[in-house]
Short mmCIF file of C-alpha atoms and ligand atoms in Angstrom, two decimals:
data_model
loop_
_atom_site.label_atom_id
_atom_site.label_comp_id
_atom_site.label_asym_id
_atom_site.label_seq_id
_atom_site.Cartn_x
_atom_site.Cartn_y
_atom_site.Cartn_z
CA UNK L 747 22.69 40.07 -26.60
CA UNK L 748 24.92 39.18 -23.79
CA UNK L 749 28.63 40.95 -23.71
CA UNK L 750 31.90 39.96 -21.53
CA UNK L 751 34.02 43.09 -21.47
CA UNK L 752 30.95 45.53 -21.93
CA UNK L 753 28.05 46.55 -19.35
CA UNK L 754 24.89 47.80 -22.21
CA UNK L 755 21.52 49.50 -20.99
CA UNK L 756 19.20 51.79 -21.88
CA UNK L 757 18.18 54.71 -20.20
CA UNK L 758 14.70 56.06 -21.38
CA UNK L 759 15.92 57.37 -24.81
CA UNK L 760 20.18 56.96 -24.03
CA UNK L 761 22.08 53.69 -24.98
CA UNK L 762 25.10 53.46 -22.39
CA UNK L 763 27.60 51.39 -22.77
CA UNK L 764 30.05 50.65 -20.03
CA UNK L 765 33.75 49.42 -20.94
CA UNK L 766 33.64 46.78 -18.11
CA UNK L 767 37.50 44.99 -18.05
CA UNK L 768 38.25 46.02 -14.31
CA UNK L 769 41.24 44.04 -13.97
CA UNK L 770 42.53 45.58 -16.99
CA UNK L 771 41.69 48.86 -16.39
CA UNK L 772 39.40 48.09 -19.16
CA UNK L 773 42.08 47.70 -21.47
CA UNK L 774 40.63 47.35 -25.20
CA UNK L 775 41.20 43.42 -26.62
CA UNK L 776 40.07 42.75 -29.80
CA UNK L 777 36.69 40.98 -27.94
CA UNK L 778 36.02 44.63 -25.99
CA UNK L 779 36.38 46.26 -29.20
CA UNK L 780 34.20 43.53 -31.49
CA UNK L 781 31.46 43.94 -28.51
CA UNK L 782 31.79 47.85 -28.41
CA UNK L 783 31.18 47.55 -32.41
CA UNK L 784 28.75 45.59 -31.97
CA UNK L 785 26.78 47.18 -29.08
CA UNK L 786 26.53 50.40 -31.14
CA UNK L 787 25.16 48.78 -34.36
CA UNK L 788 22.18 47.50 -32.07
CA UNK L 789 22.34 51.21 -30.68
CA UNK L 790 22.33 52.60 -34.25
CA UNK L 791 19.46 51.03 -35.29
CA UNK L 792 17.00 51.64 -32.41
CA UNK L 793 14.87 54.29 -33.57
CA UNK L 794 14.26 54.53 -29.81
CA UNK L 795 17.39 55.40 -28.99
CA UNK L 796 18.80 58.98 -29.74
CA UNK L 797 22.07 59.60 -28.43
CA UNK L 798 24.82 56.81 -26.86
CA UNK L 799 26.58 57.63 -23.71
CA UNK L 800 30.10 55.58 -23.71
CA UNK L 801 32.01 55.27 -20.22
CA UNK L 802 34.17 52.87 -18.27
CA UNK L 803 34.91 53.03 -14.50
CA UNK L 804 35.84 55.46 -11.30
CA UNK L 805 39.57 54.41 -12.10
CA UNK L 806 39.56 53.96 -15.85
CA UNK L 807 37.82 55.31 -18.58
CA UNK L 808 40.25 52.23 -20.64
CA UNK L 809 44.23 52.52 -20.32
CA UNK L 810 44.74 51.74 -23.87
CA UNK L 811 45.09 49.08 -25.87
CA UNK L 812 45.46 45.68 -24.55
CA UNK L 813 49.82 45.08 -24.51
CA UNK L 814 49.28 41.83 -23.31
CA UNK L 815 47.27 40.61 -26.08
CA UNK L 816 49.44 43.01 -28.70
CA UNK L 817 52.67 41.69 -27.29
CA UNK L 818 53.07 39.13 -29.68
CA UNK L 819 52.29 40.48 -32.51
CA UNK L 820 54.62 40.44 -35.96
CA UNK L 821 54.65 42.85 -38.84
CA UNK L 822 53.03 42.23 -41.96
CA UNK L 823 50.48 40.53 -39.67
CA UNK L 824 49.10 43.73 -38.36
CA UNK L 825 49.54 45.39 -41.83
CA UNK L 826 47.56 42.33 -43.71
CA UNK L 827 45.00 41.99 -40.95
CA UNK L 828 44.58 46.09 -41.04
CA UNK L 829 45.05 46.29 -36.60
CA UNK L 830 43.37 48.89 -34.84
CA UNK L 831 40.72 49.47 -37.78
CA UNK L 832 37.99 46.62 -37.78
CA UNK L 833 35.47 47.65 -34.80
CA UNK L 834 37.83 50.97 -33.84
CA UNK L 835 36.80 52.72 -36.94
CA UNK L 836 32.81 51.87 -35.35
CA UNK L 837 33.19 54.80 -33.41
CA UNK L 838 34.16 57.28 -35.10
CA UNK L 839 31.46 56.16 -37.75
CA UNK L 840 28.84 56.12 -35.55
CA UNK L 841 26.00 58.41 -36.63
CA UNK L 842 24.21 58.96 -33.46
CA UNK L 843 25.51 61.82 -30.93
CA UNK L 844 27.93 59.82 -28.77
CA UNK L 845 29.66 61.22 -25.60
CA UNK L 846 32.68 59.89 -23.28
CA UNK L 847 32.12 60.52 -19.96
CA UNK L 848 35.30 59.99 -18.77
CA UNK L 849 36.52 59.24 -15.27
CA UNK L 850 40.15 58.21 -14.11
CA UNK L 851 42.59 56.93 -16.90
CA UNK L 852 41.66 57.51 -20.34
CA UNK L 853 45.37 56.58 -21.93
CA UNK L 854 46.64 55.74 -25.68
CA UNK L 855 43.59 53.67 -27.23
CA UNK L 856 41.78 54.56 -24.68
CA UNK L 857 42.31 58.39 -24.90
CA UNK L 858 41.91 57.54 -28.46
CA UNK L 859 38.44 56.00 -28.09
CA UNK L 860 37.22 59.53 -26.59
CA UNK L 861 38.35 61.42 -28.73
CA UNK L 862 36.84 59.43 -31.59
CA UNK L 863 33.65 60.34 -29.43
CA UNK L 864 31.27 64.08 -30.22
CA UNK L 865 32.39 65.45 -26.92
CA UNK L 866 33.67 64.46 -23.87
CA UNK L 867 32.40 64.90 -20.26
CA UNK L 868 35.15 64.51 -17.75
CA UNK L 869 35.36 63.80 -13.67
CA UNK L 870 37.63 65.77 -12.17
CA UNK L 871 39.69 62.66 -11.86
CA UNK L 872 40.32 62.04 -15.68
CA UNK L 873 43.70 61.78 -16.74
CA UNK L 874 44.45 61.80 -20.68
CA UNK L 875 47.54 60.12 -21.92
CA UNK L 876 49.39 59.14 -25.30
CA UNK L 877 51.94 57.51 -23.60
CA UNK L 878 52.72 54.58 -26.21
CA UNK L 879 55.87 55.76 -26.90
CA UNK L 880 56.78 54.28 -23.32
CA UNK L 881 56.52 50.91 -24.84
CA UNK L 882 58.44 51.51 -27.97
CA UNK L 883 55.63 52.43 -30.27
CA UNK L 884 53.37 55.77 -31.22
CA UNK L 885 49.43 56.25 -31.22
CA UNK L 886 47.56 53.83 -33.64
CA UNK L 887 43.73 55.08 -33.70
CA UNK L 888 44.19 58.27 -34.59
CA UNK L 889 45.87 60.43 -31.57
CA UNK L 890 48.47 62.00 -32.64
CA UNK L 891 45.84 63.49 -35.45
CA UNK L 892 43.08 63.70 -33.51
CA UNK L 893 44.88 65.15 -29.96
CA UNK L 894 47.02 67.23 -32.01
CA UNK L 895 43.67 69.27 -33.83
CA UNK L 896 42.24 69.51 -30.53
CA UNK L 897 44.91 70.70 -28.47
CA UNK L 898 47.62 71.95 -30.87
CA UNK L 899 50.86 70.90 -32.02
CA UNK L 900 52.99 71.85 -29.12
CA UNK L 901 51.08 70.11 -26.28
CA UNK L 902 50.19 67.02 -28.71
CA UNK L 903 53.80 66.69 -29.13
CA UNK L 904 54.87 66.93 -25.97
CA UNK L 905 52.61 64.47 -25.06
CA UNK L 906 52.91 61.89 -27.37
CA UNK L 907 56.82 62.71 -27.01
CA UNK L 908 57.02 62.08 -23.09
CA UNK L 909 53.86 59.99 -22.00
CA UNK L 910 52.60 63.05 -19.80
CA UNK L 911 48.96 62.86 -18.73
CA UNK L 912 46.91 65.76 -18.84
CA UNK L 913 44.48 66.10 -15.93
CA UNK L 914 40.60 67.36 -16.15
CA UNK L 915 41.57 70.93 -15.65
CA UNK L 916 44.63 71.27 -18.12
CA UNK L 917 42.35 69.38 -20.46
CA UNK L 918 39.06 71.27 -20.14
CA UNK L 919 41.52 74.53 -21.15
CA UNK L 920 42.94 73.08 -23.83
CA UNK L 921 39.49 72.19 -25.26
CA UNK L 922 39.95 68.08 -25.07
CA UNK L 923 36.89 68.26 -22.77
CA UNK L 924 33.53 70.50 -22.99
CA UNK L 925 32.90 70.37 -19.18
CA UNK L 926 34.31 68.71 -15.69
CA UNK L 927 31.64 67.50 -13.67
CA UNK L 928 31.76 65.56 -10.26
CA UNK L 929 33.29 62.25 -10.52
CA UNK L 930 30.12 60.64 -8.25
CA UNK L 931 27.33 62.40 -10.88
CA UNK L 932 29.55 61.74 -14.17
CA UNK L 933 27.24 59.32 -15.58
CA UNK L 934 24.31 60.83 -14.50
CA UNK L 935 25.52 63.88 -16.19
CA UNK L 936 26.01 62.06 -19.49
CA UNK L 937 23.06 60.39 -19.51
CA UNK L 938 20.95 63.73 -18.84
CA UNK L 939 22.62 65.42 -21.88
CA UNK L 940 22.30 62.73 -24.23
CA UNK L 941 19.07 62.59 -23.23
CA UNK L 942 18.69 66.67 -24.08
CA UNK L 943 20.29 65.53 -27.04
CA UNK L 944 17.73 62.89 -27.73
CA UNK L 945 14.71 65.06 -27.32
CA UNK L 946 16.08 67.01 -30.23
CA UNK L 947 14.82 66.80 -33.88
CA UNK L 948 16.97 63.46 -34.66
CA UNK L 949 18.21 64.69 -38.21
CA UNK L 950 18.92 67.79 -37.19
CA UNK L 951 20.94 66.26 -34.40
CA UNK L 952 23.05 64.20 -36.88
CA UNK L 953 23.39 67.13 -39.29
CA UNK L 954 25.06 68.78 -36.35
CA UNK L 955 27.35 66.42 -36.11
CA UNK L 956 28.19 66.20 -39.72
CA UNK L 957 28.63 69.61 -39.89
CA UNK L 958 30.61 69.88 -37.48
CA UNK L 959 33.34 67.28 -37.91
CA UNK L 960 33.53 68.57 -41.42
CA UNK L 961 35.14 71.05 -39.69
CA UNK L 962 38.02 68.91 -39.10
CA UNK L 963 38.25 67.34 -42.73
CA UNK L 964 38.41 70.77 -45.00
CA UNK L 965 39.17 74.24 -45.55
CA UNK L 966 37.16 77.13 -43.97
CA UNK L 967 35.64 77.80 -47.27
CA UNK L 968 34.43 74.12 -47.63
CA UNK L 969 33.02 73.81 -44.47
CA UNK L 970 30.94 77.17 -44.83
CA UNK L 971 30.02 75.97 -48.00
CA UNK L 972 29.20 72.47 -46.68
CA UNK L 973 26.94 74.01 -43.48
CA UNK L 974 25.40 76.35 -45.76
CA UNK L 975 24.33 73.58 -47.95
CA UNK L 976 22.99 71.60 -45.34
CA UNK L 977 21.31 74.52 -43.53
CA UNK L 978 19.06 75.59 -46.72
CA UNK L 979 17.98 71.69 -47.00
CA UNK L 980 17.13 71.53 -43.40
CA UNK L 981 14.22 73.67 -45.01
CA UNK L 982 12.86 70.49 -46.26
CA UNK L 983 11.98 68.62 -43.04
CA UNK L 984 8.79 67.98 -41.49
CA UNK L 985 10.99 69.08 -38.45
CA UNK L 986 12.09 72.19 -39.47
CA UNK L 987 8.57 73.51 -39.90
CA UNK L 988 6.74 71.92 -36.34
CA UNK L 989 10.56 73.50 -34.73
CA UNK L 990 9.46 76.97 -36.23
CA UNK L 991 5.86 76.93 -35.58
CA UNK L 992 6.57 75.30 -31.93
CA UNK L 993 8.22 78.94 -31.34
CA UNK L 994 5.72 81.11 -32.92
CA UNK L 995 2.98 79.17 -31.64
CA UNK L 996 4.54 79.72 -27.97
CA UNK L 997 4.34 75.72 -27.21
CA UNK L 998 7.08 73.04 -27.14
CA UNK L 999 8.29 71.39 -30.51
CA UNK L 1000 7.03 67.92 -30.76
CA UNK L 1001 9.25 66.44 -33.38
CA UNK L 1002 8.86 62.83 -35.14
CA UNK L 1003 11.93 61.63 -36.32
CA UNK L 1004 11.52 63.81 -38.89
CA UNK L 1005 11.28 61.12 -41.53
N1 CAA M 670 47.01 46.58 -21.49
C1 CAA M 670 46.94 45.45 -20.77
N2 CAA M 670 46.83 45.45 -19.42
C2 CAA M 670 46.83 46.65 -18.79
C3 CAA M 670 46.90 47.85 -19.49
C4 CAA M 670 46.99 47.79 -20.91
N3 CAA M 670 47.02 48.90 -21.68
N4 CAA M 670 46.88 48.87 -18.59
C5 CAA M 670 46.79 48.30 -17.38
N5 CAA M 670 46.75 46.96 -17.49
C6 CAA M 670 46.65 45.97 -16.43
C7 CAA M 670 47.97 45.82 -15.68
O1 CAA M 670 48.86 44.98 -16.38
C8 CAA M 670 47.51 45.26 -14.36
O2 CAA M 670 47.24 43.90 -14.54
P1 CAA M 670 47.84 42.82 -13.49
O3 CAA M 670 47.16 43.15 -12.19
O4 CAA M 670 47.43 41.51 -14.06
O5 CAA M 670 49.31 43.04 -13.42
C9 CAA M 670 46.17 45.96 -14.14
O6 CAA M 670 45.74 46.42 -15.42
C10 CAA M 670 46.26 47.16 -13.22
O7 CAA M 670 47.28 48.02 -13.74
P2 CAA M 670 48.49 48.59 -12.85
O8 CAA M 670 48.83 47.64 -11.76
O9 CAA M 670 49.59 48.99 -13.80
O10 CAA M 670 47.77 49.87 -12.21
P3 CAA M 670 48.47 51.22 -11.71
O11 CAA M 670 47.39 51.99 -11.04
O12 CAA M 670 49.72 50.95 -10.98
O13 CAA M 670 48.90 52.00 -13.07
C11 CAA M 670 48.54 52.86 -15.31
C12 CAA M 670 47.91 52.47 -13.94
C13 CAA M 670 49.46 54.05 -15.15
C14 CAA M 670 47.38 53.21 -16.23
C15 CAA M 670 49.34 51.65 -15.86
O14 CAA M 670 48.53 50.49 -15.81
C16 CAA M 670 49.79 51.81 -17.29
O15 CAA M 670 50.74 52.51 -17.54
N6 CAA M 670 49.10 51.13 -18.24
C17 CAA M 670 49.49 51.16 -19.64
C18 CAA M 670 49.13 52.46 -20.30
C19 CAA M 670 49.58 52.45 -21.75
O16 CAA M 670 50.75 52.33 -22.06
N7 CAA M 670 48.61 52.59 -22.67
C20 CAA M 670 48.87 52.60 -24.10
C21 CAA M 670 48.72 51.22 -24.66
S1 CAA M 670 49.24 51.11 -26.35
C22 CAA M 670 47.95 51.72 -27.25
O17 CAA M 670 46.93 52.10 -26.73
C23 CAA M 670 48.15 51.74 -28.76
C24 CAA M 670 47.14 52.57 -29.50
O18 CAA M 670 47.36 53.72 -29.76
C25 CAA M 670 45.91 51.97 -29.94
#
């Protein structure tokens, strides 16, 4: 499969994808996002691969959507043709663990786009942004819901209210980012946690992530209730049991897909 806008390899048992627009600052057109989509499906169904790292470049991880191509546009045309849904939605669908590591701007779509991501690893040179309201419009794939669950209502707002970018540090206390690494080892960094991640029992690795985002979709209750589900039927695995007996037996677990 060749791509235009996206850089795709695989690294032992990673997918990466690299957002590769430089002079756009990888800006997301419909084509980046169509090849994105499409770049996981292959990803997806690779029973070789086990975790996706997604990045961009030393300046930007993407600086939003594409204006230039969204200049034009008319309402009902982006109401009948559903924009910012088809290929978007991909990412937060995708089943695999997927991490951003981001690195310089990650702004509106773009901030968007990590956050739609399990976790996000972030150079000390990331900046996040919702600054669409700079151009006379508001986030439209999913930032003021997702930023705002993250980081809270008052710095969400504030954000989204001002355009104000929040660098690494201020983001990494604020929980938007699970760790700051060096900006010349970022994707190195990814790639060797995904690849942790990949080593892992692959159900048990997408149960986590289930799990987990239910978190974000129900009431405390629910979600115990959900886990607790899920936890008991994690009894009927092939993996569960060679996990168990890997640590009584003293020895590493050597899991197969569990399937
Ligand atoms: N769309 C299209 N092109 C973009 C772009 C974007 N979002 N962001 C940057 N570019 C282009 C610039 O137009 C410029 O192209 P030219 O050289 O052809 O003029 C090139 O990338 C380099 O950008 P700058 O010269 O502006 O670089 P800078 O270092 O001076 O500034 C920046 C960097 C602060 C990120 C600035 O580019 C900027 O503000 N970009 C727009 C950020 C933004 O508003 N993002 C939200 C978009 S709306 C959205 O995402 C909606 C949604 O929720 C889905």
């Amino acid at each position: 499969m060749s791509y235009r806008t996206i850089l795709v390899e695989t690294r032992e048992n990673v997918g990466l994808i690299i957002l590769n627009r430089p002079d756009a600052l990888n800006a997301i057109s419909q084509e980046l996002v169509g090849e994105l989509a499409k770049a996981l499906n292959i990803f997806e169904a690779d029973d070789e691969v086990g975790a996706i790292v997604l990045t961009g470049s030393e300046k930007a991880f993407a600086a939003g959507a594409d204006i230039k191509e969204m200049q034009g546009k008319r309402w009902p045309d982006t109401f009948v043709d559903d924009f910012i849904t088809d290929g978007w939605e991909r990412i937060a669908q995708c089943r695999k663990p997927i991490i951003a590591a981001v690195a310089g701007f990650a702004l509106g779509g773009g901030c968007e786009i990590a956050l739609m991501c399990d976790f996000i690893l972030a150079a000390e040179t990331a900046r996040f942004g919702q600054p669409e309201i700079k151009i006379g419009v508001w986030p439209g794939a999913g930032g003021s819901q997702r930023l705002t669950r993250i980081v809270g209502k008052s710095k969400s707002m504030e954000m989204c209210l001002t355009g104000r970018m929040m660098d690494a540090e201020e983001a990494e206390r604020s929980g938007l980012v699970s760790r700051i690494v060096p900006a010349a080892s970022l994707v190195d960094e990814a790639v060797k946690t995904a690849q942790l991640i990949a080593t892992m029992s692959r159900p048990a690795a997408m149960m986590v992530k289930d799990v987990v985002n239910r978190a974000y979709e129900t009431t405390l209750s629910e979600g115990v209730r959900y886990e607790r589900r899920m936890f008991q039927a994690s009894f009927a695995m092939p993996d569960q049991r060679e996990g168990m007996a890997a640590f009584v037996e003293k020895r590493k677990p050597n899991f197969g897909g569990g399937k």
